[in-house]
Coordinates of C-alpha atoms in Angstrom, one line a residue:
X1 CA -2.4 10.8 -34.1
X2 CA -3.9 12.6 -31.6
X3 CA -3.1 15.7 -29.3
X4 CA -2.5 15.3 -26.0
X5 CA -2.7 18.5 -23.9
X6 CA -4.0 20.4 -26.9
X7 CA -7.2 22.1 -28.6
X8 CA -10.9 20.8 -27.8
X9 CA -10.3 18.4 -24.9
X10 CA -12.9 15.2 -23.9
X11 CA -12.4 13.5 -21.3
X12 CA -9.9 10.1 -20.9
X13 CA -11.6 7.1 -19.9
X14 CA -9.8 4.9 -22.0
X15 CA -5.6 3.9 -22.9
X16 CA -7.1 4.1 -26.1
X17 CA -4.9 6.9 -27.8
X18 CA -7.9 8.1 -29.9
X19 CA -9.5 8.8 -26.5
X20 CA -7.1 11.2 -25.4
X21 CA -8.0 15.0 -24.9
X22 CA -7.8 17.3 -27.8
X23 CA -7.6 14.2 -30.5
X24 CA -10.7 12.5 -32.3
X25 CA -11.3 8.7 -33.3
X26 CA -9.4 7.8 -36.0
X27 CA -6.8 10.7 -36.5
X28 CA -2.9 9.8 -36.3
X29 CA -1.2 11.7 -38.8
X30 CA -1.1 15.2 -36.6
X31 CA -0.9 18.8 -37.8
X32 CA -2.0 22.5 -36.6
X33 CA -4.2 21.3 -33.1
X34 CA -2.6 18.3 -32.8
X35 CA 0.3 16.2 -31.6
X36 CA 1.6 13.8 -34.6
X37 CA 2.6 10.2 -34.8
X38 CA 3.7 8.3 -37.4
X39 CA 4.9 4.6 -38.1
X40 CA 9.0 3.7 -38.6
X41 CA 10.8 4.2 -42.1
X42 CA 12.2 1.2 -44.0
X43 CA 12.8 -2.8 -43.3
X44 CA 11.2 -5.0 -41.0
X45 CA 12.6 -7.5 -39.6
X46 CA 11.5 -11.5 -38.2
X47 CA 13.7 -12.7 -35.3
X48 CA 14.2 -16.3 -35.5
X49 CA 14.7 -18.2 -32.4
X50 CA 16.9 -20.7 -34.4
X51 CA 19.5 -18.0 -34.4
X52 CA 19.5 -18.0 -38.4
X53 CA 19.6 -14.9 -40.3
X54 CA 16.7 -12.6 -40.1
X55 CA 14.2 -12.4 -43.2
X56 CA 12.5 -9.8 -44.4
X57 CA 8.7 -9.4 -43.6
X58 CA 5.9 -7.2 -44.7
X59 CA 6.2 -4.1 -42.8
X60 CA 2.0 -4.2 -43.4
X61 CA 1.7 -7.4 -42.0
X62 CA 4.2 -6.7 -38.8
X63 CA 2.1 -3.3 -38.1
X64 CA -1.0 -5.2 -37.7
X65 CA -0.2 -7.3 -34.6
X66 CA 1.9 -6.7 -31.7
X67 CA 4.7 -8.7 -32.2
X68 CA 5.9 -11.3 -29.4
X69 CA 8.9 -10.5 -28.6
X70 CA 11.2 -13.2 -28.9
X71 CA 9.3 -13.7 -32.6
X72 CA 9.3 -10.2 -34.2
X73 CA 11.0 -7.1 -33.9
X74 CA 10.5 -5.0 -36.5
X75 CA 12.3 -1.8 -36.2
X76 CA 13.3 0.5 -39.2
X77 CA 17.2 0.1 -40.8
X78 CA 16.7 4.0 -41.4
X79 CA 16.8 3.9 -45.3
X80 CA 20.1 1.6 -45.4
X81 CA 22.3 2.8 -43.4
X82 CA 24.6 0.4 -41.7
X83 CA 25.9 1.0 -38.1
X84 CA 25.9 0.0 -34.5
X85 CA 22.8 2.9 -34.0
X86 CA 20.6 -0.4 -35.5
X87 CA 21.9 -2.0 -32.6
X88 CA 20.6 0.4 -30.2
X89 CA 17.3 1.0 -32.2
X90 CA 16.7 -2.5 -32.3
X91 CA 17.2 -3.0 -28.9
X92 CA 15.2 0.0 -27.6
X93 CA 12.1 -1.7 -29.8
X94 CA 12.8 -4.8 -28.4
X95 CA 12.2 -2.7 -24.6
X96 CA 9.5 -1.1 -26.4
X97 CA 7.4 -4.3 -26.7
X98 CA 8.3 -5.9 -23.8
X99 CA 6.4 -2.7 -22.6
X100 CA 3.4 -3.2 -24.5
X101 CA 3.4 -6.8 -23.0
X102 CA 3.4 -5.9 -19.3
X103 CA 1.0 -2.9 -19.9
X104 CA -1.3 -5.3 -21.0
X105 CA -0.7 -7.5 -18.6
X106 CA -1.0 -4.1 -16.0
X107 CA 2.6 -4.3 -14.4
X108 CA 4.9 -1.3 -16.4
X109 CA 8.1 0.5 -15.5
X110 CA 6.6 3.7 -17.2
X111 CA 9.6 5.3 -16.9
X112 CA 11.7 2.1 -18.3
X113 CA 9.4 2.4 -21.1
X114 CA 9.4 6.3 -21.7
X115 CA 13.4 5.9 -22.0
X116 CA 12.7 3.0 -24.7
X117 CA 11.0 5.7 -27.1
X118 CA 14.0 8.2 -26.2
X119 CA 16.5 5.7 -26.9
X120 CA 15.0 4.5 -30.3
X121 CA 14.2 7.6 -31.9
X122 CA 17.9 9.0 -30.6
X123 CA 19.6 6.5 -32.5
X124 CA 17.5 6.8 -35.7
X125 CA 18.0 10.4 -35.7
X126 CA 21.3 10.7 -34.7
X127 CA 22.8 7.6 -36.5
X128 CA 25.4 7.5 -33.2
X129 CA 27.7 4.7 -32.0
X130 CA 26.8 5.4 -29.0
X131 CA 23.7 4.4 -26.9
X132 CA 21.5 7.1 -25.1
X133 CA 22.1 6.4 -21.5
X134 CA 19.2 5.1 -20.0
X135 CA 19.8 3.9 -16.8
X136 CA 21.7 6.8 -15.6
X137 CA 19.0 9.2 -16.6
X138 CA 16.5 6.3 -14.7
X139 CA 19.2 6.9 -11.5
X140 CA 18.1 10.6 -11.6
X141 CA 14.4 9.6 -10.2
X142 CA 16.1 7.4 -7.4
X143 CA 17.9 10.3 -6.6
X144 CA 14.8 12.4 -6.0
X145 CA 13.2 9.8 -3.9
X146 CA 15.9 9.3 -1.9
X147 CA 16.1 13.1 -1.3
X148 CA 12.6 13.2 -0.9
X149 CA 12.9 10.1 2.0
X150 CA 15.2 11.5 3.7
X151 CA 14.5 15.2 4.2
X152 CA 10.8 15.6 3.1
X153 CA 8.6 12.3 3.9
X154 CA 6.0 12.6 6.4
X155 CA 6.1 9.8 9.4
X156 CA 3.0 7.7 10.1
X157 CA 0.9 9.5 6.9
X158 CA -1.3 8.0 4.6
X159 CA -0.6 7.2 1.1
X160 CA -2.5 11.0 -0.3
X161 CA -1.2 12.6 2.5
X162 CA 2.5 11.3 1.2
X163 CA 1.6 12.2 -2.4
X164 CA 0.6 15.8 -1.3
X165 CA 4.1 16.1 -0.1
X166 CA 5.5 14.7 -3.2
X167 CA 3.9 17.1 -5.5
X168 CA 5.3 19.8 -3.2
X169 CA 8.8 18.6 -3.5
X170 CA 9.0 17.7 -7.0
X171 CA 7.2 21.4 -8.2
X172 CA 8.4 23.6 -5.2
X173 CA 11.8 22.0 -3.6
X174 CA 13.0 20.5 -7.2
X175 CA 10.7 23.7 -9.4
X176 CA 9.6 20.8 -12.0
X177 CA 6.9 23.0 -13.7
X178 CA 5.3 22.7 -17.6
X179 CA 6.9 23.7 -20.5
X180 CA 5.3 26.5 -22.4
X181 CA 3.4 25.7 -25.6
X182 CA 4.3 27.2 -28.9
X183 CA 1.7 28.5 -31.4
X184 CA 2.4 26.5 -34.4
X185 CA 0.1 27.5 -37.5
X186 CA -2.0 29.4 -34.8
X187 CA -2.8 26.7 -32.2
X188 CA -0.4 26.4 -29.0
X189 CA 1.0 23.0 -29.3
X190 CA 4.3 21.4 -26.5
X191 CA 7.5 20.9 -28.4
X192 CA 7.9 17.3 -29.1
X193 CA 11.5 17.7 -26.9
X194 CA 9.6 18.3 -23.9
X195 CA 7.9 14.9 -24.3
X196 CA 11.5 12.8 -24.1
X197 CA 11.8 12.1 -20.7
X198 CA 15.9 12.7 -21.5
X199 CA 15.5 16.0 -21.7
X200 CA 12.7 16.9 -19.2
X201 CA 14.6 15.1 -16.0
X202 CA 17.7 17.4 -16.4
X203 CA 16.1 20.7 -17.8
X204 CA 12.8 19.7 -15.2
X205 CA 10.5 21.2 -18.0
X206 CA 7.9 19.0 -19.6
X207 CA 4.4 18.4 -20.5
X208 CA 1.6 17.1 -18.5
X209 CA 2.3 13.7 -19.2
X210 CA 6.3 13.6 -19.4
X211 CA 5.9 15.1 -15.8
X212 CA 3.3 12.1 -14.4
X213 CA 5.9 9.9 -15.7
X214 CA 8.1 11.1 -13.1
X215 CA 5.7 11.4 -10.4
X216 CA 4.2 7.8 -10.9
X217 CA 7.7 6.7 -10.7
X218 CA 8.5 8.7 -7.4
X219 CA 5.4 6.3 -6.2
X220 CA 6.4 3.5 -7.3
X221 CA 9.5 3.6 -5.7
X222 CA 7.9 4.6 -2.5
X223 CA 5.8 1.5 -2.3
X224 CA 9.2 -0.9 -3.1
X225 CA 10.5 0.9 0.1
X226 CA 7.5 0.2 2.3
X227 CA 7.0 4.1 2.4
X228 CA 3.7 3.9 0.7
X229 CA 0.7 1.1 0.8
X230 CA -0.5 1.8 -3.0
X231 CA 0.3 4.0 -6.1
X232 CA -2.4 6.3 -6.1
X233 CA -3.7 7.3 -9.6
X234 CA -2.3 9.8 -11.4
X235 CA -4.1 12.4 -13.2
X236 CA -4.0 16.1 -14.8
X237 CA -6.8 18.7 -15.6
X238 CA -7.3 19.9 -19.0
X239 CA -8.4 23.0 -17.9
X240 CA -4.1 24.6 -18.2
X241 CA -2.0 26.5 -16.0
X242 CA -0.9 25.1 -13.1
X243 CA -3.8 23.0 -12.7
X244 CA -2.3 21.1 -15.3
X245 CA 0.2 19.4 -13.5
X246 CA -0.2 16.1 -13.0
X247 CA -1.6 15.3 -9.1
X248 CA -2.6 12.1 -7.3
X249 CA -5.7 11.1 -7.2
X250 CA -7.7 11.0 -3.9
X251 CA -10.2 8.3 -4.1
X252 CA -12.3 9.5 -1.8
X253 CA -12.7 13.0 -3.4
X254 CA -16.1 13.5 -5.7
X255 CA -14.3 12.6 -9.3
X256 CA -14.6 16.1 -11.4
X257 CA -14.5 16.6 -14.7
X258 CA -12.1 17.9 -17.3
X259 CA -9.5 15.3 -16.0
X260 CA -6.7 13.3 -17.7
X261 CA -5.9 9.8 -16.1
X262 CA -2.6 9.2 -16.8
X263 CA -2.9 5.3 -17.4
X264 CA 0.5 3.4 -19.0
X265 CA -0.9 3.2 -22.4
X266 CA -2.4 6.8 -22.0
X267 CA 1.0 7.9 -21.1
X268 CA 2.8 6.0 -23.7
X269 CA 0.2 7.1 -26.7
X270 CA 1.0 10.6 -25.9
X271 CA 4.4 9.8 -26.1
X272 CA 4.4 9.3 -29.5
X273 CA 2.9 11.9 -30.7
X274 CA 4.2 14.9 -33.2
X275 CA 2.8 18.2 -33.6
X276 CA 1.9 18.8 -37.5
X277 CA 0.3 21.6 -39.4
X278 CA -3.6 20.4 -40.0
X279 CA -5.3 21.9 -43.1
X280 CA -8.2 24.8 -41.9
X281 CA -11.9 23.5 -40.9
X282 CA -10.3 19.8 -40.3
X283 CA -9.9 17.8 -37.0
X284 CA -6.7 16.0 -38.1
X285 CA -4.0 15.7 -39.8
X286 CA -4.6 12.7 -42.1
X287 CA -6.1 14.9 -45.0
X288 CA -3.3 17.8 -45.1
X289 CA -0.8 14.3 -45.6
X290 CA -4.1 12.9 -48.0
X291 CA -4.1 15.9 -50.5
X292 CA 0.0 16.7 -50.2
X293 CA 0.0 13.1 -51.3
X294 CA -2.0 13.5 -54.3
X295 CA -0.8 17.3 -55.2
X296 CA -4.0 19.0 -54.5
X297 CA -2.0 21.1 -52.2
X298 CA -0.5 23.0 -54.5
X299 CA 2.6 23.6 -52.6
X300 CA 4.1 20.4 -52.0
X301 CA 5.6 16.8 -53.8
X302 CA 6.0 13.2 -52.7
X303 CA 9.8 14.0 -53.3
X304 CA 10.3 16.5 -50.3
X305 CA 9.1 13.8 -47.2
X306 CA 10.8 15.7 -44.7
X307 CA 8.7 18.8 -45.3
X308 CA 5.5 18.2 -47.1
X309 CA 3.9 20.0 -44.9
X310 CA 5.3 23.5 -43.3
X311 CA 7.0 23.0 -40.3
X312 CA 7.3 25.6 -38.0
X313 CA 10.8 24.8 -36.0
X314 CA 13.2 21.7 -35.7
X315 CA 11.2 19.8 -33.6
X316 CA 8.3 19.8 -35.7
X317 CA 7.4 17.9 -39.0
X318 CA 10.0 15.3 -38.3
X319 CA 8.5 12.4 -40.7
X320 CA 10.9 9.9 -40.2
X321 CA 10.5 10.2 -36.3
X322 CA 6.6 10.0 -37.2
X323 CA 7.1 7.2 -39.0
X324 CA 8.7 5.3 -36.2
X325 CA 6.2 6.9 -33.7
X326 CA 3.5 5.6 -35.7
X327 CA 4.4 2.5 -35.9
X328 CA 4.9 2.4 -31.9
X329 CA 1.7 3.6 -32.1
X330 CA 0.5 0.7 -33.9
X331 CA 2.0 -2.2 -31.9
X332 CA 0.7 -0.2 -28.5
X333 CA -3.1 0.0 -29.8
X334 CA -3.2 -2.6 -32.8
X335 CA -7.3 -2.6 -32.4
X336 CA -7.1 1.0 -34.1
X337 CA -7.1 0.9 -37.9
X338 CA -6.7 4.6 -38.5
X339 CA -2.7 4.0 -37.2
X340 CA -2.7 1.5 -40.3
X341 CA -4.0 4.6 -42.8
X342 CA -1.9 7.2 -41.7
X343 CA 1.1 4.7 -41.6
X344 CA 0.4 4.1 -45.4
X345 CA -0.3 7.8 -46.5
X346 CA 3.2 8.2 -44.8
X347 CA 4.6 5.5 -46.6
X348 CA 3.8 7.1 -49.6
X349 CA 5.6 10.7 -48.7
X350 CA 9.2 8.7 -48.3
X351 CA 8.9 6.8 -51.5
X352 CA 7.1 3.4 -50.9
X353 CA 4.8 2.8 -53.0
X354 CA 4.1 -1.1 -52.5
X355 CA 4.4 -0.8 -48.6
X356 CA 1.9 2.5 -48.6
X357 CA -0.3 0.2 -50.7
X358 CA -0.2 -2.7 -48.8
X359 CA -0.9 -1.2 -45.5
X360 CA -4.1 1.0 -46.8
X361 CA -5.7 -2.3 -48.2
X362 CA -5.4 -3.6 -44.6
X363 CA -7.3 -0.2 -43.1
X364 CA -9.7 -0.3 -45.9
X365 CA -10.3 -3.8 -45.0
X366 CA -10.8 -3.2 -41.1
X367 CA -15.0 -3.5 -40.4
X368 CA -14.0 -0.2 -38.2
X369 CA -13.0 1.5 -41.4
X370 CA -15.5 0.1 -43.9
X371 CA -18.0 1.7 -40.8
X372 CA -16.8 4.9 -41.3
X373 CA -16.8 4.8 -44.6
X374 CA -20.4 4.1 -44.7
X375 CA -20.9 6.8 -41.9
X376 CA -19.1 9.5 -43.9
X377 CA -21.1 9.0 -47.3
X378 CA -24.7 9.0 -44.6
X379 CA -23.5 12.3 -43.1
X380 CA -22.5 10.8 -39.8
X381 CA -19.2 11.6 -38.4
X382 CA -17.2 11.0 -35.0
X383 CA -17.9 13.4 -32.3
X384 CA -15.9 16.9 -32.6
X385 CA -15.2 15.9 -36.2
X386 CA -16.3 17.3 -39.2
X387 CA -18.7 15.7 -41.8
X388 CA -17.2 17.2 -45.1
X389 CA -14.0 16.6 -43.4
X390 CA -14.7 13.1 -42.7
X391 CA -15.8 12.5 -46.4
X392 CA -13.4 14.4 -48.0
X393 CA -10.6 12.0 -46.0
X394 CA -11.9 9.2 -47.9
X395 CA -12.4 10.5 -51.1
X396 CA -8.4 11.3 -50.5
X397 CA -7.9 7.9 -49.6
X398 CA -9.6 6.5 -53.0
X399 CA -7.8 8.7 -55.2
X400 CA -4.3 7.6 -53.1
X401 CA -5.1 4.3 -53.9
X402 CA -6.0 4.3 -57.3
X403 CA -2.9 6.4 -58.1
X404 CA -0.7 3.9 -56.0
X405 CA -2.9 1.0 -58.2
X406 CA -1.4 2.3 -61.5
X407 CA 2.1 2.9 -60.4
X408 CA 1.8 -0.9 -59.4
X409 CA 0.7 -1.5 -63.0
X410 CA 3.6 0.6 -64.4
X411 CA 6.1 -0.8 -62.5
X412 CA 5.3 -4.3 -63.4
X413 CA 5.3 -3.6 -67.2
X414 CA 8.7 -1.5 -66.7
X415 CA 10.1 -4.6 -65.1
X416 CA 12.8 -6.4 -66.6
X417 CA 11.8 -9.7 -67.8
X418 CA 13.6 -12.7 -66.3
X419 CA 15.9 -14.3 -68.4
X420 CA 15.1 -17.7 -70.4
X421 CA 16.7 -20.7 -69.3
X422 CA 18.9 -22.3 -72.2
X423 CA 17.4 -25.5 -72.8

């Protein structure tokens, strides 16, 4: 997972999430510098169109592609237990990848689709009967464009001229502004609450990207009305402060660098991420998961998911809402095999052996991962990444697997035979 808005920026050219400032190639599972996703807890499920019951699938096998909608949903049961939240997580996902459809397909409701992510991970962590309210908390944006219509539009302006005066209602008239960072394990990282675009519309705190969401909608809404010819693009500087909130785009201005382009998938990557603790000298959070995983920590066990690694407040080291994050993660950018490794490594922290194995054969079997592989061992290493880092990671990985290769063995010969059939 990568860091949005966090330590050693490069610039965003991309809607690939391992393109996004502060995060390197390759690194989902988050900690100290950066913002953490992970991939969601427990069953997956394939939809049948025939209406018949739903069977099981490979949660391995589901993470690999983006499902088609109407085929596969695969959503997490959160460890068992039954209640209408599934409902309403299952339904969220289903929003979720009609999202990842029409952001490939360049036509998004950004802000439909930031409220998806809001509206999964609330019922998975809440477990409530009832639904998050989406469309009301949607209503809140029309409300600030009709405000902004009727009191604040300029008449006969073009489209940066209007976008100027948007920017100057939303963060002087309305006082939108960015949340502060806190320092977690001595690096200033956003709370993952100022990402859900629930809680930044009312409290009108967020982070760079929570905050385009809401300006790109203004626009949008703006050009439905005829008030605008085009949705100009949106974009932040890396640089902090108040330079950091997000701006439109003037296409005829010299393009400078240092800045963020808030593209749908950009958005949505940073979206899912979750700040962890990463381990000192490293660029991400994969190997402080790696080692916890195989005790060379010395602090924490598989047994204690929900804090193998030291959280520093509620809203951090979440894993269950990294799981589910991760595995968002992995149906938005399904050409990145490192969301496939840190899914399994995360799989292994709650308890699931088979499923943590069965998703790290399918990174080690990606011709990206055997590349790095091969680049680690030749002392080559992604840019801003580290090359002992980088080969430590997968000497990690090996050991994970051949530990999760023997407790396959032992399980099998600790299984109960199947009883002989009376002739």
């Amino acid at each position: 997972m990568k860091a949005c808005n966090i330590i050693a920026p490069t610039p965003l050219q991309s809607a690939s999430r391992h393109d996004l400032p502060g995060q390197v190639p390759g690194r989902a599972i988050s900690s100290v510098r950066c913002l953490f996703s992970g991939k969601s807890p427990r069953i997956f499920y394939v939809r049948q169109k025939s209406g018949r019951s739903p069977q099981r699938a490979s949660a391995a096998d589901n993470i690999c592609t983006c499902a088609e909608k109407d085929d596969k949903t695969p959503w997490a049961d959160g460890g068992g237990i039954t209640g209408s939240w599934k409902d309403h997580a299952a339904a969220a996902r289903s929003g979720f990848l009609t999202g990842v459809e029409r952001a490939n397909d360049g036509d998004v409701d950004i802000a439909m689709w930031a409220m998806q992510v809001a509206a999964e991970d609330d019922a998975i962590a809440t477990h409530s009967v009832v639904e998050l309210p989406v469309k009301p908390y949607l209503k809140r944006i029309q409300s600030l464009v009709t405000e902004f219509v009727n009191n604040h539009l300029p008449q006969d302006a073009d489209d940066i001229v209007i976008a100027r005066a948007v920017e100057s209602f939303l963060y002087q008239t309305k006082k939108y502004r960015l949340a502060e960072k806190q320092v977690i394990c001595e690096s200033a990282v956003y709370s993952p609450y100022r990402i859900y675009l629930h809680n930044v519309l009312p409290q009108k705190c967020g982070t760079p990207t929570s905050l385009a969401v809401i300006l790109i909608e203004i626009f949008n809404q703006l050009k439905a009305q005829g008030a605008m010819k085009s949705v100009p693009e949106v974009a932040y500087s890396q640089l902090g402060g108040v330079d950091s909130l997000p701006f439109a785009q003037d296409p005829e201005a010299p393009v400078t660098n240092n800045v963020v382009t808030c593209t749908p998938k950009a958005i949505m990557a940073d979206t899912n991420q979750w700040p962890w603790e990463w381990m000192p000298g490293t660029t991400n959070g994969f190997l402080t998961a790696g080692e916890a995983a195989i005790g060379n920590d010395g602090r924490f066990g598989r047994n204690v998911a929900n804090t193998f690694v030291p959280a520093k407040g509620r809203a951090f080291g979440d894993v269950n809402r990294a799981l589910i994050a991760a595995e968002r993660l992995s149906l938005l950018l399904p050409e990145e095999p490192y969301e496939m490794r840190d899914y399994g490594v995360l799989l292994y922290h709650v308890g699931r052996e088979q499923d943590a194995y069965q998703a790290l054969l399918k990174y080690q079997s990606c011709p990206r991962a055997e590349l790095q592989r091969t680049a680690a061992k030749l002392g080559i290493q992604p840019v801003g990444s580290d090359a002992n880092s980088t080969l430590r990671e997968e000497e990690v990985l090996e050991i994970l697997m051949e530990m999760l290769q023997r407790e396959a063995v032992k399980s099998a010969f600790n299984a109960p035979s199947a009883p002989k059939e009376e002739e």
